[in-house]
Amino acid sequence: MKGLVWFRNDIRMDDNPSLKRAFEECDSVITIYAWSPEQLKTHNEANIKQDFLIQNLKSLGVNLNAVNVPLLIIESKSFYNVKNEIAKLIKEHSIDKIYWNKEFGLDEINRDKHVHDAIKAGGSEIEIFNDQIIYEPGFLRTGQDNPFSVFTPFKRRWVENFDMKFLDIDFDYPIKDKLNFDSNVENFNFGLSATHGVDMSLWPVGEISALDRVNDFLDNRAIDYSKNRNDPILDGTSRISPYLACGIISSKRCILEGLKKNNFELSSGNIGITKWIDEIVWREFYRNIMYSFPKVSKGKPFQDYTKNIEWISDEKNLNAWKTGNTGFPLIDAAMRQLLHEGWMHNRLRMVVAMFFTKNMLHDWRIGEAYFMQNLIDGDFASNNGGWQWSSSTGTDAAPYFRIFNPITQSKNFDKEGLFIKKYVPELLDLDKSVIHDPPLEHRKYCNYPLQILDLKESRVRAIEVFNKAKTI
Ligand SMILES: Cc1cc2nc3c(=O)[nH]c(=O)nc-3n(C[C@H](O)[C@H](O)[C@H](O)COP(=O)(O)OP(=O)(O)OC[C@H]3O[C@@H](n4cnc5c(N)ncnc54)[C@H](O)[C@@H]3O)c2cc1C
């Protein structure tokens, strides 16, 4: 039997249920990845994420080659053309069965329906698996049989239903029959020139690097995760998000490695590890929101009343925020971290997003798109969830009158100003007593910009605008 595995957001061999099944059932296996430049653009996928994806596809190609499985990159202008490309391959290689893992973004669901119908009409068999999160999306429901829209009860239900059998994921891939053609991934013209300025040694390529990263975190930093995770200079988090976002490692593998180091306890034992697993459950929560509430994928807020908010638009302030020149040192350091690393610390994502949507009163959708265009870990569900949380338009969101003060956040989470100094070198000489909010003479001396807005006034304005939206 000959099988075709379609890689999508799961470019790995480890814990890949569709690939595993194909290996179990077929004598020979072909794998494909559809490169859709138009679709990547429509989804605002960052240049750095695309670069990372390509390097990881090449690494996957090498691993598959070792078991005689070619990886073919097929170019499909948009999502919907994929069905024609796959139909061609099925015919050309006399494929008996097609396998893939589910994606559940709105566009992806529509694409898969098209492909599914076309393949079925052609008479081939298909088998589809769930690899993205622990439970099938939409499976966990409230007592009233509704999808969850609040994290804490979702997490409770997630734990109640958890079974260690879910983590039975280890599999040794046997060598398959050799086919008479090779992978094209190494020579494929992806047509991408890397326009980002990120040093990619920060993000080593491949599944082994991802697993090493998780284990390094669990062995050396997880113990202090609860204490250090909010302090950006400490690098107290795992930085595994780019690998999860591209499917180079699975959330099951992360949870399994965490549990191995915590006597298989989910809710007790090492609080660093249990807290870290909680964060992975947040990722699952936002995927469920995306699946159960399709409006969030259509640019709509979760909280309907927030459609009435009168956002403002100020090109100069927008540009200052994007480039890290707002005159608020922590905001600027965070925005420059994004440009330098393609990544931003979670606490800072919340601080800059709240500043953008509350103090600057700019539409969250603009910030959401800018993040996607620059993040190596851009992930629609988590990014949309994070932006809607910060702008109080989302599910389980911060109350609209809770507005982080970026200077207080700076004093609390970057006490010594070391993170600021790392990314805003103009302020290198400043003492910690002034670095969080430099006085005028220091700004002049350091050639650092004045603040683009007044924090108190802008806070009052935001609350008024949200109040007004509620009454419309
Ligand atoms: C405005 C905003 C935008 C965001 N955009 C993205 C995005 O595009 N892609 C993305 O992966 N995460 C996003 N997040 C969530 C979070 O900031 C990142 O997942 C986290 O910073 C990644 O770093 P880490 O891998 O070191 O996390 P760790 O602290 O080590 O956590 C482990 C994993 O748990 C998941 N996780 C952690 N925090 C969250 C969270 N708040 N929501 C959902 N999942 C979480 C991630 O997959 C993360 O890799 C966003 C958060 C906000 C507030």
Tab-separated table of C-alpha atoms in Angstrom, residues 142-377:
chain	number	residue	atom	x	y	z
A	142	THR	CA	-19.527	23.456	30.274
A	143	GLY	CA	-22.214	21.803	32.419
A	144	GLN	CA	-24.780	23.590	30.212
A	145	ASP	CA	-23.174	22.028	27.146
A	146	ASN	CA	-21.692	25.290	25.896
A	147	PRO	CA	-18.129	25.881	24.787
A	148	PHE	CA	-15.978	27.345	27.546
A	149	SER	CA	-15.258	31.055	27.369
A	150	VAL	CA	-13.488	31.397	30.741
A	151	PHE	CA	-10.076	29.896	31.346
A	152	THR	CA	-10.305	28.639	34.963
A	153	PRO	CA	-13.291	26.272	34.511
A	154	PHE	CA	-11.819	25.196	31.143
A	155	LYS	CA	-8.586	24.256	32.881
A	156	ARG	CA	-10.502	22.408	35.614
A	157	ARG	CA	-12.366	20.331	33.021
A	158	TRP	CA	-9.116	19.814	31.085
A	159	VAL	CA	-7.500	18.312	34.208
A	160	GLU	CA	-10.581	16.222	35.156
A	161	ASN	CA	-10.620	14.553	31.744
A	162	PHE	CA	-6.885	14.072	31.509
A	163	ASP	CA	-5.645	10.543	31.052
A	164	MET	CA	-1.969	9.582	31.018
A	165	LYS	CA	-2.794	7.372	28.006
A	166	PHE	CA	-2.977	10.588	25.950
A	167	LEU	CA	0.772	10.801	26.331
A	168	ASP	CA	1.493	7.404	24.862
A	169	ILE	CA	3.283	9.008	21.936
A	170	ASP	CA	6.679	7.362	21.540
A	171	PHE	CA	7.120	5.578	18.199
A	172	ASP	CA	10.118	4.162	16.329
A	173	TYR	CA	9.785	4.799	12.620
A	174	PRO	CA	10.740	1.728	10.587
A	175	ILE	CA	12.549	2.079	7.245
A	176	LYS	CA	10.132	2.098	4.304
A	177	ASP	CA	10.476	0.777	0.756
A	178	LYS	CA	12.650	3.098	-1.296
A	179	LEU	CA	10.900	5.057	-4.041
A	180	ASN	CA	12.468	6.007	-7.348
A	181	PHE	CA	12.497	9.766	-6.697
A	182	ASP	CA	13.922	12.052	-4.016
A	183	SER	CA	12.795	14.950	-1.848
A	184	ASN	CA	12.840	18.341	-3.529
A	185	VAL	CA	12.893	20.375	-0.324
A	186	GLU	CA	16.595	21.216	-0.460
A	187	ASN	CA	16.420	22.655	-3.978
A	188	PHE	CA	12.898	24.026	-3.972
A	189	ASN	CA	12.675	27.728	-4.798
A	190	PHE	CA	10.607	29.116	-1.933
A	191	GLY	CA	11.064	32.592	-3.406
A	192	LEU	CA	11.727	34.104	-0.001
A	193	SER	CA	14.486	36.551	0.698
A	194	ALA	CA	15.042	37.004	4.403
A	195	THR	CA	14.314	40.660	5.106
A	196	HIS	CA	14.404	40.425	8.896
A	197	GLY	CA	17.455	41.383	10.929
A	198	VAL	CA	17.278	38.565	13.458
A	199	ASP	CA	20.333	36.479	14.296
A	200	MET	CA	18.912	33.009	13.599
A	201	SER	CA	21.374	31.320	15.960
A	202	LEU	CA	18.815	32.329	18.610
A	203	TRP	CA	16.450	29.799	17.063
A	204	PRO	CA	18.350	26.600	16.211
A	205	VAL	CA	16.650	24.449	13.635
A	206	GLY	CA	15.067	21.026	14.016
A	207	GLU	CA	13.159	18.691	16.265
A	208	ILE	CA	16.177	17.798	18.377
A	209	SER	CA	16.851	21.469	19.074
A	210	ALA	CA	13.242	21.895	20.155
A	211	LEU	CA	13.370	18.933	22.516
A	212	ASP	CA	16.751	20.050	23.903
A	213	ARG	CA	15.270	23.476	24.541
A	214	VAL	CA	12.362	22.008	26.496
A	215	ASN	CA	14.615	19.775	28.547
A	216	ASP	CA	17.143	22.506	29.198
A	217	PHE	CA	14.293	24.668	30.479
A	218	LEU	CA	12.828	21.868	32.612
A	219	ASP	CA	16.211	20.920	34.091
A	220	ASN	CA	17.545	24.394	34.748
A	221	ARG	CA	14.851	27.057	34.842
A	222	ALA	CA	11.442	25.480	35.454
A	223	ILE	CA	12.065	25.345	39.187
A	224	ASP	CA	11.990	29.160	39.290
A	225	TYR	CA	9.427	29.638	36.508
A	226	SER	CA	6.635	30.940	38.777
A	227	LYS	CA	9.011	33.486	40.306
A	228	ASN	CA	10.965	34.516	37.199
A	229	ARG	CA	8.493	34.251	34.334
A	230	ASN	CA	7.440	37.900	34.572
A	231	ASP	CA	10.924	39.358	34.693
A	232	PRO	CA	12.041	39.776	31.068
A	233	ILE	CA	15.794	40.119	31.721
A	234	LEU	CA	15.918	36.749	33.520
A	235	ASP	CA	14.901	34.776	30.464
A	236	GLY	CA	12.914	32.574	32.835
A	237	THR	CA	10.579	31.094	30.215
A	238	SER	CA	11.167	28.249	27.764
A	239	ARG	CA	11.106	30.187	24.449
A	240	ILE	CA	9.560	27.098	22.898
A	241	SER	CA	6.749	29.083	21.240
A	242	PRO	CA	8.250	29.269	17.701
A	243	TYR	CA	8.599	25.483	17.674
A	244	LEU	CA	5.033	24.992	18.887
A	245	ALA	CA	3.724	27.575	16.421
A	246	CYS	CA	5.261	25.734	13.445
A	247	GLY	CA	4.533	22.285	14.873
A	248	ILE	CA	8.210	21.341	15.224
A	249	ILE	CA	7.326	20.003	18.656
A	250	SER	CA	3.879	19.020	19.943
A	251	SER	CA	2.166	20.263	23.078
A	252	LYS	CA	1.814	16.604	24.144
A	253	ARG	CA	5.578	16.148	23.981
A	254	CYS	CA	6.089	19.312	26.078
A	255	ILE	CA	3.568	18.149	28.669
A	256	LEU	CA	5.021	14.625	28.747
A	257	GLU	CA	8.575	15.898	29.285
A	258	GLY	CA	7.284	18.198	32.045
A	259	LEU	CA	5.377	15.398	33.755
A	260	LYS	CA	8.363	13.029	33.560
A	261	LYS	CA	10.216	15.567	35.690
A	262	ASN	CA	7.317	15.978	38.110
A	263	ASN	CA	6.491	12.367	39.069
A	264	PHE	CA	3.649	12.482	36.544
A	265	GLU	CA	1.753	14.968	38.706
A	266	LEU	CA	-0.362	17.536	36.879
A	267	SER	CA	-1.504	19.771	39.707
A	268	SER	CA	0.995	19.257	42.510
A	269	GLY	CA	4.732	18.807	42.990
A	270	ASN	CA	7.075	21.272	41.263
A	271	ILE	CA	5.036	24.480	40.997
A	272	GLY	CA	7.274	25.767	38.220
A	273	ILE	CA	6.416	22.788	36.028
A	274	THR	CA	2.688	22.820	36.861
A	275	LYS	CA	2.529	26.551	36.126
A	276	TRP	CA	4.304	25.988	32.804
A	277	ILE	CA	1.805	23.290	31.861
A	278	ASP	CA	-0.945	25.792	32.769
A	279	GLU	CA	0.454	28.106	30.115
A	280	ILE	CA	0.301	25.351	27.540
A	281	VAL	CA	-3.332	24.908	28.532
A	282	TRP	CA	-3.852	28.632	27.785
A	283	ARG	CA	-2.681	27.841	24.281
A	284	GLU	CA	-5.283	25.056	24.113
A	285	PHE	CA	-7.957	27.385	25.524
A	286	TYR	CA	-7.395	29.963	22.775
A	287	ARG	CA	-7.476	27.255	20.113
A	288	ASN	CA	-10.845	26.180	21.464
A	289	ILE	CA	-12.064	29.789	21.390
A	290	MET	CA	-10.989	30.069	17.754
A	291	TYR	CA	-12.822	26.857	16.927
A	292	SER	CA	-16.024	27.453	18.922
A	293	PHE	CA	-16.409	31.172	18.193
A	294	PRO	CA	-15.586	31.635	14.488
A	295	LYS	CA	-16.333	35.363	14.714
A	296	VAL	CA	-12.899	35.933	16.250
A	297	SER	CA	-11.363	34.713	12.981
A	298	LYS	CA	-13.392	37.255	11.050
A	299	GLY	CA	-11.841	40.301	12.687
A	300	LYS	CA	-14.667	40.578	15.206
A	301	PRO	CA	-14.299	41.140	18.945
A	302	PHE	CA	-15.519	38.467	21.326
A	303	GLN	CA	-17.381	41.083	23.426
A	304	ASP	CA	-20.001	42.430	21.056
A	305	TYR	CA	-20.366	45.826	22.724
A	306	THR	CA	-16.752	46.652	21.946
A	307	LYS	CA	-17.666	46.930	18.243
A	308	ASN	CA	-18.877	50.404	19.221
A	309	ILE	CA	-15.524	51.638	20.428
A	310	GLU	CA	-14.341	54.702	18.561
A	311	TRP	CA	-10.687	53.901	18.003
A	312	ILE	CA	-8.405	56.683	16.894
A	313	SER	CA	-5.634	56.654	14.348
A	314	ASP	CA	-2.417	58.647	14.598
A	315	GLU	CA	0.266	57.721	12.079
A	316	LYS	CA	3.056	59.392	14.060
A	317	ASN	CA	2.240	57.595	17.312
A	318	LEU	CA	1.704	54.314	15.484
A	319	ASN	CA	5.144	54.596	13.957
A	320	ALA	CA	6.714	55.520	17.317
A	321	TRP	CA	5.157	52.383	18.858
A	322	LYS	CA	6.250	50.123	16.003
A	323	THR	CA	9.854	51.311	16.078
A	324	GLY	CA	10.222	51.574	19.862
A	325	ASN	CA	10.330	55.367	20.124
A	326	THR	CA	7.344	56.179	22.334
A	327	GLY	CA	9.427	57.755	25.097
A	328	PHE	CA	8.327	55.031	27.537
A	329	PRO	CA	11.509	52.994	28.067
A	330	LEU	CA	9.912	49.617	28.830
A	331	ILE	CA	7.538	49.864	25.848
A	332	ASP	CA	10.418	50.852	23.587
A	333	ALA	CA	12.673	48.069	24.876
A	334	ALA	CA	9.897	45.526	24.257
A	335	MET	CA	9.132	46.734	20.735
A	336	ARG	CA	12.832	46.682	19.898
A	337	GLN	CA	13.155	43.169	21.329
A	338	LEU	CA	10.475	42.132	18.831
A	339	LEU	CA	12.480	43.580	15.938
A	340	HIS	CA	15.806	42.153	17.181
A	341	GLU	CA	14.656	38.663	18.088
A	342	GLY	CA	11.346	38.107	16.294
A	343	TRP	CA	9.997	37.338	19.764
A	344	MET	CA	8.779	39.255	22.798
A	345	HIS	CA	8.452	38.272	26.428
A	346	ASN	CA	4.847	37.505	27.489
A	347	ARG	CA	4.606	40.203	30.189
A	348	LEU	CA	5.779	42.769	27.657
A	349	ARG	CA	3.312	41.585	25.013
A	350	MET	CA	0.555	42.399	27.508
A	351	VAL	CA	2.109	45.764	28.452
A	352	VAL	CA	2.648	46.995	24.873
A	353	ALA	CA	-0.737	45.699	23.683
A	354	MET	CA	-2.552	47.412	26.528
A	355	PHE	CA	-0.630	50.631	25.946
A	356	PHE	CA	-1.523	50.445	22.254
A	357	THR	CA	-5.231	49.801	22.721
A	358	LYS	CA	-5.908	51.819	25.886
A	359	ASN	CA	-3.446	54.705	26.154
A	360	MET	CA	-3.006	55.137	22.401
A	361	LEU	CA	-6.604	54.025	21.821
A	362	HIS	CA	-5.650	52.284	18.594
A	363	ASP	CA	-7.642	49.410	17.157
A	364	TRP	CA	-6.392	46.046	18.483
A	365	ARG	CA	-6.611	44.555	14.984
A	366	ILE	CA	-3.786	46.834	13.802
A	367	GLY	CA	-1.546	45.711	16.661
A	368	GLU	CA	-2.543	42.087	16.170
A	369	ALA	CA	-1.532	42.245	12.489
A	370	TYR	CA	1.765	44.008	13.293
A	371	PHE	CA	2.655	41.262	15.781
A	372	MET	CA	1.868	38.536	13.229
A	373	GLN	CA	4.020	40.330	10.654
A	374	ASN	CA	7.004	40.326	13.013
A	375	LEU	CA	6.764	37.326	15.330
A	376	ILE	CA	8.646	34.093	14.712
A	377	ASP	CA	6.010	32.414	16.892
